[in-house]
PDB file of C-alpha atoms in Angstrom:
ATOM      1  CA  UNK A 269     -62.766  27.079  -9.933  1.00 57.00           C
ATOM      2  CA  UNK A 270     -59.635  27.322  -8.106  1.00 53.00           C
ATOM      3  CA  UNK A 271     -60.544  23.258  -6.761  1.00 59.00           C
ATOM      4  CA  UNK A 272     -60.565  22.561 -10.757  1.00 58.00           C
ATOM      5  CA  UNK A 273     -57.859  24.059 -11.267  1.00 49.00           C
ATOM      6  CA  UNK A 274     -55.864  22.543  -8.662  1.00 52.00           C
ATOM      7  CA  UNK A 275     -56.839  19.006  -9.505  1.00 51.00           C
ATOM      8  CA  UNK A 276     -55.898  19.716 -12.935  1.00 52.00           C
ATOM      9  CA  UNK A 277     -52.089  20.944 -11.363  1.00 44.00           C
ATOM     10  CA  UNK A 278     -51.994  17.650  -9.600  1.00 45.00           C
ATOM     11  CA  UNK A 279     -53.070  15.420 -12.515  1.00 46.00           C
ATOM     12  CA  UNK A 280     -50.288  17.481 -14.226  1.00 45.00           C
ATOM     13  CA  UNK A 281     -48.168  17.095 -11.712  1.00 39.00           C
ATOM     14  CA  UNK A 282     -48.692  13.251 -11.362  1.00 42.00           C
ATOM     15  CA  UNK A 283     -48.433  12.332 -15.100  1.00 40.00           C
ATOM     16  CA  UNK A 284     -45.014  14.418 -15.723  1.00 36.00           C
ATOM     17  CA  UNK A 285     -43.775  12.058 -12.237  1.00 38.00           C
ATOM     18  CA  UNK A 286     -44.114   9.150 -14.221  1.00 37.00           C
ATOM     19  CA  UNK A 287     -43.067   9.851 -17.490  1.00 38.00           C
ATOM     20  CA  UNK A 288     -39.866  10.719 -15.616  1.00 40.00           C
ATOM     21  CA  UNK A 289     -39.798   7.368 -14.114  1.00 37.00           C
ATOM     22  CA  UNK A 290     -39.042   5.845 -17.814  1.00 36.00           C
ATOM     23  CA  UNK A 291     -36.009   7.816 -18.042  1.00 32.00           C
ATOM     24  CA  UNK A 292     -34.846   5.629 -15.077  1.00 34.00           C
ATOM     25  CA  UNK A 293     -35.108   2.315 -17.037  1.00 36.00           C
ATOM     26  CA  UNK A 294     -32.616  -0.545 -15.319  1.00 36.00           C
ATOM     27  CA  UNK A 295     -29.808  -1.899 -17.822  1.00 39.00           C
ATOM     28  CA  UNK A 296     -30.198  -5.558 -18.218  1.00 42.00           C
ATOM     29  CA  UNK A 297     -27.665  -7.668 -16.970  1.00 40.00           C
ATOM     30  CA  UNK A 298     -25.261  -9.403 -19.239  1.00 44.00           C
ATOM     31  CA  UNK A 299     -25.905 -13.281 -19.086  1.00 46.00           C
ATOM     32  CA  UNK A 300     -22.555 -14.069 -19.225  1.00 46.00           C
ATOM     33  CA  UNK A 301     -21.042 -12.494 -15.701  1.00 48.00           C
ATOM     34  CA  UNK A 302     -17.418 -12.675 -16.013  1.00 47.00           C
ATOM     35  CA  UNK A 303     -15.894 -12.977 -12.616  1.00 51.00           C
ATOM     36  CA  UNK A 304     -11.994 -12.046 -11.896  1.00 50.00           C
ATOM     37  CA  UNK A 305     -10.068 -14.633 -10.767  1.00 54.00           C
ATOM     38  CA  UNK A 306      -8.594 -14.275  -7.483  1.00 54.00           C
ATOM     39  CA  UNK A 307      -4.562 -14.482  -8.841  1.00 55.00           C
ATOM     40  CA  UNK A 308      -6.274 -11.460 -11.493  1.00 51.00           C
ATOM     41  CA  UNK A 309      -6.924  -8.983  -8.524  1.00 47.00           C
ATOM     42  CA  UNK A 310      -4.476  -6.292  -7.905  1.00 50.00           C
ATOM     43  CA  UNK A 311      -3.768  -5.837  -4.324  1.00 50.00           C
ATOM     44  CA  UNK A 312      -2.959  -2.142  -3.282  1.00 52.00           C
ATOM     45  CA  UNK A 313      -1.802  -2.266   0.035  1.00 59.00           C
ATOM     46  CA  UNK A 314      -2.577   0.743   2.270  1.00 78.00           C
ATOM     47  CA  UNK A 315       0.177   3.593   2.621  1.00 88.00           C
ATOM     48  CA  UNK A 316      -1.515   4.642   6.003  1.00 94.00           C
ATOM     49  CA  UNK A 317       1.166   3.045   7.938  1.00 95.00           C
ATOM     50  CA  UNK A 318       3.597   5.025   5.655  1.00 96.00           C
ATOM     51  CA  UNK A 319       2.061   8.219   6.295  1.00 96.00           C
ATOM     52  CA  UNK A 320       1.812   7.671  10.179  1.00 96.00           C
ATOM     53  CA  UNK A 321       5.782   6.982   9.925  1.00 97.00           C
ATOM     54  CA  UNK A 322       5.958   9.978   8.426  1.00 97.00           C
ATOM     55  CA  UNK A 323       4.141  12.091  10.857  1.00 97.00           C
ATOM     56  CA  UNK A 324       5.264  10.744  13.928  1.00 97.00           C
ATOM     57  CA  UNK A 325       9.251  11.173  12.497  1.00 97.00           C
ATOM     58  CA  UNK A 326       8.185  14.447  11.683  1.00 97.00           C
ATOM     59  CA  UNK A 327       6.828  14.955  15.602  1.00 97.00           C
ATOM     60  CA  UNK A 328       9.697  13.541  16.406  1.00 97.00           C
ATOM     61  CA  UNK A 329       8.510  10.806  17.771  1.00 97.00           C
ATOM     62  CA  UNK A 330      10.788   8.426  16.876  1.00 97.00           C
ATOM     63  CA  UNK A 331       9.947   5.118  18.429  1.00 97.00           C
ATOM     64  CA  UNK A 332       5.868   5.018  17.234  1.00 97.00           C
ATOM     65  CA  UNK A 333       7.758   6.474  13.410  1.00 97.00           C
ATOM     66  CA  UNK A 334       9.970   3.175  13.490  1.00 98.00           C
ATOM     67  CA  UNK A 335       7.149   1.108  14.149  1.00 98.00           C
ATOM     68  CA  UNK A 336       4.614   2.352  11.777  1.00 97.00           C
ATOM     69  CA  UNK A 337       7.439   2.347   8.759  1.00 97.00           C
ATOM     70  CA  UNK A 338       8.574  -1.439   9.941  1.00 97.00           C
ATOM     71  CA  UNK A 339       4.948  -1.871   9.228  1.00 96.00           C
ATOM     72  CA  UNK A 340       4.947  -0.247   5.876  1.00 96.00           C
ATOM     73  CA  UNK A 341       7.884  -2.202   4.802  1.00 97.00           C
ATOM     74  CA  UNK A 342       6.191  -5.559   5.800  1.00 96.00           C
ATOM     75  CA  UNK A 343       3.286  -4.714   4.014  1.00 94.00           C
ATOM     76  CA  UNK A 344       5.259  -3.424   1.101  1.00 94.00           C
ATOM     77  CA  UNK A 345       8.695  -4.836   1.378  1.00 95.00           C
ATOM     78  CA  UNK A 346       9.939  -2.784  -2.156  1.00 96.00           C
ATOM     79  CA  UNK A 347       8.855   0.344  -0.955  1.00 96.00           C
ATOM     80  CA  UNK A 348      12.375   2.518  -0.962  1.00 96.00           C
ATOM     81  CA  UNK A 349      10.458   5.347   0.971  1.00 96.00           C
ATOM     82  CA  UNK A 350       9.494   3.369   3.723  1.00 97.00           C
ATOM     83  CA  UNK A 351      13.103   1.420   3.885  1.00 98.00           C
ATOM     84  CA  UNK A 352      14.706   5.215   4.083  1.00 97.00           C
ATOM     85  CA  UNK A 353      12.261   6.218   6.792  1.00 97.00           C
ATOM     86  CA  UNK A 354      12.531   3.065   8.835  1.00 98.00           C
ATOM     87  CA  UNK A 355      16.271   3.693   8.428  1.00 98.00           C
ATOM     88  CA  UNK A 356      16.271   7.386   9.465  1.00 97.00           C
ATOM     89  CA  UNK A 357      14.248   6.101  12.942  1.00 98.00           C
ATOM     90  CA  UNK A 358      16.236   3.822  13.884  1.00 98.00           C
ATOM     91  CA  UNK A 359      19.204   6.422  13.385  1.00 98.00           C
ATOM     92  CA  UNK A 360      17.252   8.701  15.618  1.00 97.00           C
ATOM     93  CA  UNK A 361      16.954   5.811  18.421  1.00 98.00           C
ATOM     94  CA  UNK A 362      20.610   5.101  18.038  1.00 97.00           C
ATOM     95  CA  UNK A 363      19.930   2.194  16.744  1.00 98.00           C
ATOM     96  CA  UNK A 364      23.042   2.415  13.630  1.00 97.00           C
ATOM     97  CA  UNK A 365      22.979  -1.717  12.987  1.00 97.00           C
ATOM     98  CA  UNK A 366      19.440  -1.911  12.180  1.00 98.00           C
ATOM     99  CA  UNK A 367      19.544   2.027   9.937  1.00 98.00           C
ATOM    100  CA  UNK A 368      22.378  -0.053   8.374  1.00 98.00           C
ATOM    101  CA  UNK A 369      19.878  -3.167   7.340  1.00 98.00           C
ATOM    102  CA  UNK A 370      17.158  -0.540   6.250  1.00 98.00           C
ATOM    103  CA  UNK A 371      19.853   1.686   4.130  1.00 98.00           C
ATOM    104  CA  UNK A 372      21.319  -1.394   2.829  1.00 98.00           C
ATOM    105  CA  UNK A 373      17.446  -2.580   1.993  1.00 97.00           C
ATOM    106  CA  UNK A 374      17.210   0.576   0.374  1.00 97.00           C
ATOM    107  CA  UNK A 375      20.234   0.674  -2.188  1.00 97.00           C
ATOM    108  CA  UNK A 376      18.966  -2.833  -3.521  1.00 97.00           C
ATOM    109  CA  UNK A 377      16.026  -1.818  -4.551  1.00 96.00           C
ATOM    110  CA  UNK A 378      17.005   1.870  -6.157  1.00 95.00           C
ATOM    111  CA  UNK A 379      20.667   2.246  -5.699  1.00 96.00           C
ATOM    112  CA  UNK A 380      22.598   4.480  -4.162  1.00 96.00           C
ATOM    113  CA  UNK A 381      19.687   8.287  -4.671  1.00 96.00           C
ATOM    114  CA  UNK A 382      20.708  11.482  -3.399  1.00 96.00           C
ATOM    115  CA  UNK A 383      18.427  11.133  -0.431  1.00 96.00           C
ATOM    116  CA  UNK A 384      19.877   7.595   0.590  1.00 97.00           C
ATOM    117  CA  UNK A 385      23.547   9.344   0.283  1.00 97.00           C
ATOM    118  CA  UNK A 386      22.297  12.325   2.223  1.00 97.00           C
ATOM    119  CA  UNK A 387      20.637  10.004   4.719  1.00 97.00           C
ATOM    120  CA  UNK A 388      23.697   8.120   5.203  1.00 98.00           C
ATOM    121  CA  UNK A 389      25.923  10.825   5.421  1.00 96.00           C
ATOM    122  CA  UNK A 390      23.420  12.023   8.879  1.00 95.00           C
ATOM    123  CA  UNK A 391      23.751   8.993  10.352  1.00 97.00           C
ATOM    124  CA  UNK A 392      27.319   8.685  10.441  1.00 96.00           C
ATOM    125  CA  UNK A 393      27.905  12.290  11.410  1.00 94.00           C
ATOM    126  CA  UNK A 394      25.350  10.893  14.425  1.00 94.00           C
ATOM    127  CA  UNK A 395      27.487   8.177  15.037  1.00 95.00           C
ATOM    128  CA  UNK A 396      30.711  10.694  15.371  1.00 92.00           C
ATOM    129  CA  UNK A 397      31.969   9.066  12.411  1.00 94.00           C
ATOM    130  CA  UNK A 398      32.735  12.593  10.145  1.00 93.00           C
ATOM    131  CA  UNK A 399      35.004  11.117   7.882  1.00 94.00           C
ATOM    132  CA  UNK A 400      32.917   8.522   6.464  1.00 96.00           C
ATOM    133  CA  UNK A 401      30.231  11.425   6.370  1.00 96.00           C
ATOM    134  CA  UNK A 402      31.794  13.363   4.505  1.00 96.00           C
ATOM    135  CA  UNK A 403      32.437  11.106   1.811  1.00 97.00           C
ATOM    136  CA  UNK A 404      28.449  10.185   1.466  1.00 97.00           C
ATOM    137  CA  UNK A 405      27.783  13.826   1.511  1.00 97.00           C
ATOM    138  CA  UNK A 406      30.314  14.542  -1.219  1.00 96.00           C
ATOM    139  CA  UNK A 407      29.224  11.737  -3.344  1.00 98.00           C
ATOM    140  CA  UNK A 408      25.363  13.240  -2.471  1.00 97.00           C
ATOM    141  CA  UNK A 409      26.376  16.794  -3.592  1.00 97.00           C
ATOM    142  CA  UNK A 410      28.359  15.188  -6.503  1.00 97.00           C
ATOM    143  CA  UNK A 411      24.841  14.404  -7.778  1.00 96.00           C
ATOM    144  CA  UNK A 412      22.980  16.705  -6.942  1.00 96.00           C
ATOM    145  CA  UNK A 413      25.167  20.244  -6.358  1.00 95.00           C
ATOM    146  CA  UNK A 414      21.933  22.250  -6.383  1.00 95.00           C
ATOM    147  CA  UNK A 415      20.607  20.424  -3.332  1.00 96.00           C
ATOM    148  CA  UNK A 416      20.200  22.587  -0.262  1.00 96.00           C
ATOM    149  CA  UNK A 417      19.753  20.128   2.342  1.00 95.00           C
ATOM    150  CA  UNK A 418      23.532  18.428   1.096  1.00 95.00           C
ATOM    151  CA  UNK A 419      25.229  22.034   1.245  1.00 95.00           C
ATOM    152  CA  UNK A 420      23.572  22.833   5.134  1.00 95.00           C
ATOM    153  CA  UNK A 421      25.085  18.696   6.009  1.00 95.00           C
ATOM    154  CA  UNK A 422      28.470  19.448   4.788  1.00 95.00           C
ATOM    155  CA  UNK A 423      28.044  23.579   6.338  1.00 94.00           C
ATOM    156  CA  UNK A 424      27.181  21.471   9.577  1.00 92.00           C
ATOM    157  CA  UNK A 425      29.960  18.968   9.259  1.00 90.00           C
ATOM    158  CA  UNK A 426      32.574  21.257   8.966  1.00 89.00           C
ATOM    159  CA  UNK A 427      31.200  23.271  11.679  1.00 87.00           C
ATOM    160  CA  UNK A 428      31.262  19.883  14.082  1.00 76.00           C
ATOM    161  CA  UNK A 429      34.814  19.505  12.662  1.00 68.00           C
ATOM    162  CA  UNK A 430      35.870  22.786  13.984  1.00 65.00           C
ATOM    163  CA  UNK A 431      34.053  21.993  17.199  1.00 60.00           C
ATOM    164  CA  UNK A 432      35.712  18.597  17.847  1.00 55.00           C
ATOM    165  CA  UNK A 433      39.478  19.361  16.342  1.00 54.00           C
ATOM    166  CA  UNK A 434      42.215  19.593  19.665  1.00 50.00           C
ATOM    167  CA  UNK A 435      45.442  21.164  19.482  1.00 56.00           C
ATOM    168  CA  UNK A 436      48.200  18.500  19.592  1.00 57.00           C
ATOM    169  CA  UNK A 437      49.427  17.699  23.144  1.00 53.00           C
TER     170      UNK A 437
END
């Protein structure tokens, strides 16, 4: 009885299998493929040398940041974040001509941001230039008054201007 009954299960079993298999049925394929041309594709270049510019500047490793966001803005040339971040490593490896290229790269392609300003304003105040810092602070906070990373620059330039101001004589 219980061998019946377990053939019968099975059988069961079997037939319910296949009738599933239907449900599974293959689309045809259109007979008229279209196929993208290749000047049709969008190319999305990958932001993984971005986001290793990124970390390493935020490491502070400078040198493998400037590297990794000169290779972002090779691969993407009109990416401003990259431009900004190539700019702020080579400000951080003293190198102010070539920050001056990237900033400069930077402004073309969004104009003068808050963040640019603010960046700018670092990198002079780096150089020992707090005059000209000042101003792209000022014009920064003119646009932005809520911002606090502009209010802590200009707190920390006129602390450095109280630090490096010498009686006459």
């Amino acid at each position: 009885m219980f061998r019946r009954a377990r053939t019968i299960l099975a059988c069961g079993l079997m037939a319910l299998a296949l009738a599933g298999c239907e449900t599974l049925a293959i689309e045809p394929v259109p007979t008229t493929a279209t196929v993208q041309a290749p000047m049709d594709a969008k190319y999305y270049p990958s932001d993984e040398p971005l986001k290793l510019g990124m970390e390493h500047f935020g490491r502070g490793d400078y040198g493998l940041a400037e590297r990794y966001f000169r290779d972002a803005v090779e691969k993407a040339p009109r990416d401003v974040t990259a431009w900004v971040g190539l700019a702020a490593s080579y400000d951080r490896l003293r190198r102010f001509d070539l920050a001056d290229q990237a900033y400069s790269h930077a402004i073309k392609l969004r104009g003068p941001t808050v963040h640019i300003l603010n960046n700018q304003g670092y990198s002079m105040m780096l150089r020992g230039n707090l005059k000209e810092a000042r101003r792209k602070f000022l014009k920064a906070y003119e646009l932005d008054p809520g911002n606090p990373t502009i209010a802590n620059n200009l707190e920390l330039l006129n602390t450095s201007y109280r630090f490096v101001q010498r009686p006459p004589g």
